[in-house]
């Protein structure tokens, strides 16, 4: 059975942001019982997991994860968005992240921001955490040089280990995705992997999300897809990636505009 589609926001770094985003979800009419559930994504990297410094302002200290997850009060689907170059020990890293938060139910979802993670590692994550909802990120690098058919065929090899696929050529950089190519990938995924819930990400803002969603609905003829926003909801401090701050007014506009199309 396919998982419920979600409306996502990724990148809160403190309790205040977390609580305020949850309130905005609620005011826009999104709840765990809604047809589209609210998703809040928290960024973790191999560096932050191991206590190394990062200049990227979107990453909270790993030591605060439990507190941030508790601040959602179970009102949203909580998800860790994880990136690492240490591919061979991925399942061990995931076990380290979720130690104490999986068993207590604070978080049972992860998006793997890793280009075609090893099948055996993904299977092991699922074996160690049977209720884990795993999101495969179809990033620009993962899709580069591949046809929609090849992408869907590759995703299919993960079998029941994954629950979602996010078509995400932007990777948090706020760059709008090409609708035609993303829809072609979506259609191929729906045909080859009907049990998966598929979503779109890339450059969503309060100003463009309603029109983009209407275009997607017109193209695919169904509304059971996810979306996620990150870079488009932030204010840049410098041009460096991640040197930016969450803008709650942009969050509100994004959610209200989304709700006007996807109830």
mmCIF file of C-alpha atoms in Angstrom:
data_model
loop_
_atom_site.group_PDB
_atom_site.id
_atom_site.type_symbol
_atom_site.label_atom_id
_atom_site.label_comp_id
_atom_site.label_asym_id
_atom_site.label_seq_id
_atom_site.Cartn_x
_atom_site.Cartn_y
_atom_site.Cartn_z
ATOM 1 C CA UNK A 1 0.000 0.000 0.000
ATOM 2 C CA UNK A 2 1.377 3.377 -1.039
ATOM 3 C CA UNK A 3 2.212 5.912 1.645
ATOM 4 C CA UNK A 4 0.223 9.130 1.921
ATOM 5 C CA UNK A 5 1.668 11.990 -0.116
ATOM 6 C CA UNK A 6 3.181 14.828 1.885
ATOM 7 C CA UNK A 7 3.619 18.573 1.697
ATOM 8 C CA UNK A 8 7.165 19.140 2.916
ATOM 9 C CA UNK A 9 9.334 21.846 4.397
ATOM 10 C CA UNK A 10 12.990 21.102 5.061
ATOM 11 C CA UNK A 11 15.538 22.983 7.128
ATOM 12 C CA UNK A 12 14.391 24.170 10.586
ATOM 13 C CA UNK A 13 17.274 24.413 13.020
ATOM 14 C CA UNK A 14 15.730 25.315 16.363
ATOM 15 C CA UNK A 15 12.649 24.696 18.495
ATOM 16 C CA UNK A 16 11.058 28.057 17.680
ATOM 17 C CA UNK A 17 11.243 27.492 13.920
ATOM 18 C CA UNK A 18 9.955 23.946 14.354
ATOM 19 C CA UNK A 19 6.940 25.007 16.396
ATOM 20 C CA UNK A 20 6.113 27.923 14.122
ATOM 21 C CA UNK A 21 6.241 25.755 10.988
ATOM 22 C CA UNK A 22 3.959 23.201 12.663
ATOM 23 C CA UNK A 23 1.529 26.016 13.484
ATOM 24 C CA UNK A 24 1.603 27.216 9.865
ATOM 25 C CA UNK A 25 0.868 23.682 8.663
ATOM 26 C CA UNK A 26 -2.137 23.542 10.984
ATOM 27 C CA UNK A 27 -3.440 26.957 9.936
ATOM 28 C CA UNK A 28 -3.200 25.911 6.284
ATOM 29 C CA UNK A 29 -5.355 22.868 7.078
ATOM 30 C CA UNK A 30 -2.680 20.176 6.983
ATOM 31 C CA UNK A 31 -2.695 17.393 9.553
ATOM 32 C CA UNK A 32 -1.675 13.752 9.821
ATOM 33 C CA UNK A 33 -5.282 12.834 8.944
ATOM 34 C CA UNK A 34 -5.409 15.002 5.800
ATOM 35 C CA UNK A 35 -5.126 13.561 2.262
ATOM 36 C CA UNK A 36 -1.726 15.297 2.033
ATOM 37 C CA UNK A 37 0.131 15.093 5.328
ATOM 38 C CA UNK A 38 2.598 17.715 6.587
ATOM 39 C CA UNK A 39 6.276 16.713 6.522
ATOM 40 C CA UNK A 40 9.076 18.467 8.371
ATOM 41 C CA UNK A 41 12.613 17.559 7.320
ATOM 42 C CA UNK A 42 15.716 17.964 9.489
ATOM 43 C CA UNK A 43 19.114 17.972 7.800
ATOM 44 C CA UNK A 44 21.947 15.747 8.998
ATOM 45 C CA UNK A 45 25.266 15.071 7.276
ATOM 46 C CA UNK A 46 28.141 12.733 7.977
ATOM 47 C CA UNK A 47 30.066 15.768 9.197
ATOM 48 C CA UNK A 48 27.418 16.970 11.630
ATOM 49 C CA UNK A 49 26.754 13.421 12.798
ATOM 50 C CA UNK A 50 30.388 13.232 13.832
ATOM 51 C CA UNK A 51 30.508 16.644 15.460
ATOM 52 C CA UNK A 52 32.465 18.362 12.699
ATOM 53 C CA UNK A 53 31.744 22.052 12.053
ATOM 54 C CA UNK A 54 29.736 23.212 9.050
ATOM 55 C CA UNK A 55 29.131 26.698 7.676
ATOM 56 C CA UNK A 56 25.738 25.576 6.324
ATOM 57 C CA UNK A 57 23.096 27.255 8.490
ATOM 58 C CA UNK A 58 20.431 24.670 7.602
ATOM 59 C CA UNK A 59 21.997 21.957 9.779
ATOM 60 C CA UNK A 60 21.057 21.837 13.457
ATOM 61 C CA UNK A 61 23.472 20.310 15.953
ATOM 62 C CA UNK A 62 22.759 16.571 16.041
ATOM 63 C CA UNK A 63 22.620 16.772 19.827
ATOM 64 C CA UNK A 64 19.432 18.854 19.520
ATOM 65 C CA UNK A 65 17.576 16.478 17.172
ATOM 66 C CA UNK A 66 15.550 14.805 19.896
ATOM 67 C CA UNK A 67 14.430 18.181 21.243
ATOM 68 C CA UNK A 68 13.446 19.397 17.770
ATOM 69 C CA UNK A 69 11.501 16.230 17.008
ATOM 70 C CA UNK A 70 9.665 16.459 20.331
ATOM 71 C CA UNK A 71 8.706 20.047 19.500
ATOM 72 C CA UNK A 72 6.550 18.799 16.596
ATOM 73 C CA UNK A 73 4.247 17.102 19.148
ATOM 74 C CA UNK A 74 3.444 14.377 16.637
ATOM 75 C CA UNK A 75 1.582 16.811 14.381
ATOM 76 C CA UNK A 76 3.728 16.197 11.290
ATOM 77 C CA UNK A 77 5.636 13.430 9.575
ATOM 78 C CA UNK A 78 9.164 13.976 10.861
ATOM 79 C CA UNK A 79 11.984 13.045 8.505
ATOM 80 C CA UNK A 80 15.775 13.082 8.606
ATOM 81 C CA UNK A 81 17.402 14.200 5.335
ATOM 82 C CA UNK A 82 20.828 12.606 5.358
ATOM 83 C CA UNK A 83 23.866 12.973 3.118
ATOM 84 C CA UNK A 84 27.157 11.108 3.382
ATOM 85 C CA UNK A 85 30.043 10.087 1.161
ATOM 86 C CA UNK A 86 30.809 7.088 3.373
ATOM 87 C CA UNK A 87 28.659 4.678 1.416
ATOM 88 C CA UNK A 88 29.907 1.334 2.753
ATOM 89 C CA UNK A 89 28.842 2.025 6.336
ATOM 90 C CA UNK A 90 25.582 3.842 5.565
ATOM 91 C CA UNK A 91 23.362 1.505 7.585
ATOM 92 C CA UNK A 92 25.580 1.956 10.642
ATOM 93 C CA UNK A 93 25.381 5.742 10.267
ATOM 94 C CA UNK A 94 21.602 5.598 10.038
ATOM 95 C CA UNK A 95 21.484 3.385 13.129
ATOM 96 C CA UNK A 96 23.568 5.990 14.962
ATOM 97 C CA UNK A 97 21.250 8.840 13.918
ATOM 98 C CA UNK A 98 18.095 6.999 14.922
ATOM 99 C CA UNK A 99 19.373 5.589 18.197
ATOM 100 C CA UNK A 100 16.808 6.728 20.745
ATOM 101 C CA UNK A 101 14.483 8.484 18.291
ATOM 102 C CA UNK A 102 13.237 5.507 16.254
ATOM 103 C CA UNK A 103 12.329 3.323 19.207
ATOM 104 C CA UNK A 104 10.432 6.155 20.889
ATOM 105 C CA UNK A 105 8.540 7.004 17.694
ATOM 106 C CA UNK A 106 9.971 10.515 17.392
ATOM 107 C CA UNK A 107 11.076 9.811 13.810
ATOM 108 C CA UNK A 108 10.692 6.841 11.491
ATOM 109 C CA UNK A 109 11.469 8.379 8.116
ATOM 110 C CA UNK A 110 14.669 9.233 6.256
ATOM 111 C CA UNK A 111 15.486 10.757 2.897
ATOM 112 C CA UNK A 112 18.796 9.481 1.572
ATOM 113 C CA UNK A 113 20.486 12.374 -0.233
ATOM 114 C CA UNK A 114 23.021 9.964 -1.670
ATOM 115 C CA UNK A 115 23.469 9.163 -5.348
ATOM 116 C CA UNK A 116 22.180 5.616 -5.925
ATOM 117 C CA UNK A 117 22.933 4.276 -2.427
ATOM 118 C CA UNK A 118 24.071 0.655 -2.288
ATOM 119 C CA UNK A 119 21.162 -1.772 -2.427
ATOM 120 C CA UNK A 120 22.557 -3.889 0.378
ATOM 121 C CA UNK A 121 22.924 -0.891 2.687
ATOM 122 C CA UNK A 122 19.369 0.311 2.033
ATOM 123 C CA UNK A 123 18.052 -3.224 2.603
ATOM 124 C CA UNK A 124 19.986 -3.398 5.871
ATOM 125 C CA UNK A 125 18.516 -0.088 7.041
ATOM 126 C CA UNK A 126 15.050 -1.500 6.411
ATOM 127 C CA UNK A 127 15.934 -4.764 8.125
ATOM 128 C CA UNK A 128 17.185 -2.952 11.223
ATOM 129 C CA UNK A 129 14.247 -0.502 11.205
ATOM 130 C CA UNK A 130 11.251 -2.354 9.699
ATOM 131 C CA UNK A 131 8.870 0.610 10.039
ATOM 132 C CA UNK A 132 11.279 3.081 8.470
ATOM 133 C CA UNK A 133 9.906 5.058 5.539
ATOM 134 C CA UNK A 134 12.835 5.577 3.175
ATOM 135 C CA UNK A 135 12.805 8.299 0.524
ATOM 136 C CA UNK A 136 15.000 7.857 -2.552
ATOM 137 C CA UNK A 137 16.207 11.260 -3.756
ATOM 138 C CA UNK A 138 16.339 11.370 -7.545
ATOM 139 C CA UNK A 139 18.842 14.222 -7.606
ATOM 140 C CA UNK A 140 20.330 15.938 -10.649
ATOM 141 C CA UNK A 141 23.436 13.775 -10.325
ATOM 142 C CA UNK A 142 21.414 10.577 -9.933
ATOM 143 C CA UNK A 143 19.373 11.356 -13.049
ATOM 144 C CA UNK A 144 22.152 12.792 -15.215
ATOM 145 C CA UNK A 145 22.547 10.900 -18.497
ATOM 146 C CA UNK A 146 19.675 8.521 -17.758
ATOM 147 C CA UNK A 147 16.326 8.219 -19.510
ATOM 148 C CA UNK A 148 13.111 8.177 -17.464
ATOM 149 C CA UNK A 149 12.899 4.438 -18.131
ATOM 150 C CA UNK A 150 16.436 3.850 -16.843
ATOM 151 C CA UNK A 151 15.759 5.915 -13.721
ATOM 152 C CA UNK A 152 12.559 4.001 -12.940
ATOM 153 C CA UNK A 153 14.249 0.668 -13.628
ATOM 154 C CA UNK A 154 17.042 1.579 -11.211
ATOM 155 C CA UNK A 155 14.595 2.676 -8.520
ATOM 156 C CA UNK A 156 12.631 -0.557 -8.940
ATOM 157 C CA UNK A 157 15.686 -2.593 -7.885
ATOM 158 C CA UNK A 158 15.295 -1.240 -4.325
ATOM 159 C CA UNK A 159 12.028 -3.142 -4.057
ATOM 160 C CA UNK A 160 10.115 -2.829 -0.797
ATOM 161 C CA UNK A 161 13.024 -1.109 0.968
ATOM 162 C CA UNK A 162 11.875 2.355 -0.142
ATOM 163 C CA UNK A 163 8.491 4.058 0.249
ATOM 164 C CA UNK A 164 8.916 7.342 -1.620
ATOM 165 C CA UNK A 165 10.837 8.821 -4.540
ATOM 166 C CA UNK A 166 11.470 12.571 -4.647
ATOM 167 C CA UNK A 167 12.307 13.949 -8.082
ATOM 168 C CA UNK A 168 14.685 16.651 -6.889
ATOM 169 C CA UNK A 169 17.084 18.098 -9.471
ATOM 170 C CA UNK A 170 17.588 21.214 -7.323
ATOM 171 C CA UNK A 171 18.863 19.533 -4.152
ATOM 172 C CA UNK A 172 17.875 22.417 -1.886
ATOM 173 C CA UNK A 173 19.373 25.122 -4.094
ATOM 174 C CA UNK A 174 16.033 26.708 -4.940
ATOM 175 C CA UNK A 175 16.328 26.087 -8.685
ATOM 176 C CA UNK A 176 13.024 25.461 -10.500
ATOM 177 C CA UNK A 177 12.801 22.026 -12.114
ATOM 178 C CA UNK A 178 11.963 21.373 -15.735
ATOM 179 C CA UNK A 179 8.324 20.312 -15.652
ATOM 180 C CA UNK A 180 8.320 18.251 -18.838
ATOM 181 C CA UNK A 181 11.281 16.060 -17.923
ATOM 182 C CA UNK A 182 10.169 15.652 -14.298
ATOM 183 C CA UNK A 183 6.664 14.613 -15.353
ATOM 184 C CA UNK A 184 8.163 12.067 -17.771
ATOM 185 C CA UNK A 185 10.146 10.555 -14.877
ATOM 186 C CA UNK A 186 7.063 10.634 -12.655
ATOM 187 C CA UNK A 187 4.993 8.780 -15.239
ATOM 188 C CA UNK A 188 7.648 6.099 -15.698
ATOM 189 C CA UNK A 189 7.975 5.631 -11.941
ATOM 190 C CA UNK A 190 4.220 5.312 -11.516
ATOM 191 C CA UNK A 191 4.151 2.642 -14.220
ATOM 192 C CA UNK A 192 7.117 0.589 -13.025
ATOM 193 C CA UNK A 193 6.797 1.182 -9.260
ATOM 194 C CA UNK A 194 3.057 1.585 -8.523
ATOM 195 C CA UNK A 195 3.525 0.955 -4.782
ATOM 196 C CA UNK A 196 5.770 4.008 -4.386
ATOM 197 C CA UNK A 197 4.565 7.523 -3.655
ATOM 198 C CA UNK A 198 6.381 10.023 -5.873
ATOM 199 C CA UNK A 199 7.037 13.713 -5.358
ATOM 200 C CA UNK A 200 8.557 16.840 -6.858
ATOM 201 C CA UNK A 201 11.017 19.376 -5.444
ATOM 202 C CA UNK A 202 12.894 22.317 -6.861
ATOM 203 C CA UNK A 203 12.423 26.032 -6.463
ATOM 204 C CA UNK A 204 8.976 26.037 -4.870
ATOM 205 C CA UNK A 205 8.022 29.377 -3.309
ATOM 206 C CA UNK A 206 4.819 30.974 -2.141
ATOM 207 C CA UNK A 207 4.797 32.978 -5.359
ATOM 208 C CA UNK A 208 5.065 30.072 -7.797
ATOM 209 C CA UNK A 209 3.795 26.958 -6.029
ATOM 210 C CA UNK A 210 0.100 27.345 -6.920
ATOM 211 C CA UNK A 211 0.764 27.780 -10.634
ATOM 212 C CA UNK A 212 3.348 24.982 -10.654
ATOM 213 C CA UNK A 213 0.954 22.614 -8.893
ATOM 214 C CA UNK A 214 -1.803 23.405 -11.374
ATOM 215 C CA UNK A 215 0.585 22.615 -14.226
ATOM 216 C CA UNK A 216 1.577 19.310 -12.606
ATOM 217 C CA UNK A 217 -2.072 18.361 -12.013
ATOM 218 C CA UNK A 218 -2.895 19.137 -15.622
ATOM 219 C CA UNK A 219 0.038 17.060 -16.865
ATOM 220 C CA UNK A 220 -0.364 13.941 -14.692
ATOM 221 C CA UNK A 221 -4.087 13.992 -13.999
ATOM 222 C CA UNK A 222 -3.816 13.030 -10.322
ATOM 223 C CA UNK A 223 -3.090 14.724 -7.020
ATOM 224 C CA UNK A 224 -1.500 11.919 -4.990
ATOM 225 C CA UNK A 225 2.034 13.310 -5.264
ATOM 226 C CA UNK A 226 4.371 14.966 -2.752
ATOM 227 C CA UNK A 227 6.178 18.282 -2.850
ATOM 228 C CA UNK A 228 9.028 19.596 -0.725
ATOM 229 C CA UNK A 229 10.504 23.081 -0.357
ATOM 230 C CA UNK A 230 13.781 24.218 1.163
ATOM 231 C CA UNK A 231 15.909 26.891 -0.527
ATOM 232 C CA UNK A 232 12.932 28.875 -1.834
ATOM 233 C CA UNK A 233 11.732 29.536 1.722
ATOM 234 C CA UNK A 234 14.946 31.169 2.910
ATOM 235 C CA UNK A 235 16.646 34.562 2.757
ATOM 236 C CA UNK A 236 20.229 34.613 1.508
ATOM 237 C CA UNK A 237 22.937 36.204 3.634
ATOM 238 C CA UNK A 238 25.656 35.605 1.023
ATOM 239 C CA UNK A 239 25.705 33.651 -2.226
ATOM 240 C CA UNK A 240 27.314 30.646 -0.508
ATOM 241 C CA UNK A 241 25.121 27.539 -0.432
ATOM 242 C CA UNK A 242 23.421 27.242 2.958
ATOM 243 C CA UNK A 243 24.352 30.724 4.114
ATOM 244 C CA UNK A 244 20.723 31.705 4.553
ATOM 245 C CA UNK A 245 17.928 31.873 7.105
ATOM 246 C CA UNK A 246 14.391 30.505 7.163
ATOM 247 C CA UNK A 247 11.732 33.123 6.416
ATOM 248 C CA UNK A 248 8.467 32.244 8.165
ATOM 249 C CA UNK A 249 6.489 34.655 6.000
ATOM 250 C CA UNK A 250 7.665 32.670 2.963
ATOM 251 C CA UNK A 251 6.698 29.452 4.767
ATOM 252 C CA UNK A 252 3.191 30.814 5.358
ATOM 253 C CA UNK A 253 2.769 31.940 1.750
ATOM 254 C CA UNK A 254 3.999 28.566 0.463
ATOM 255 C CA UNK A 255 1.603 26.572 2.640
ATOM 256 C CA UNK A 256 -1.408 28.809 2.073
ATOM 257 C CA UNK A 257 -0.819 28.784 -1.686
ATOM 258 C CA UNK A 258 -0.325 25.025 -1.700
ATOM 259 C CA UNK A 259 -3.554 24.512 0.249
ATOM 260 C CA UNK A 260 -5.438 26.570 -2.333
ATOM 261 C CA UNK A 261 -4.649 23.837 -4.873
ATOM 262 C CA UNK A 262 -4.010 20.685 -2.819
ATOM 263 C CA UNK A 263 -6.452 20.506 0.094
#
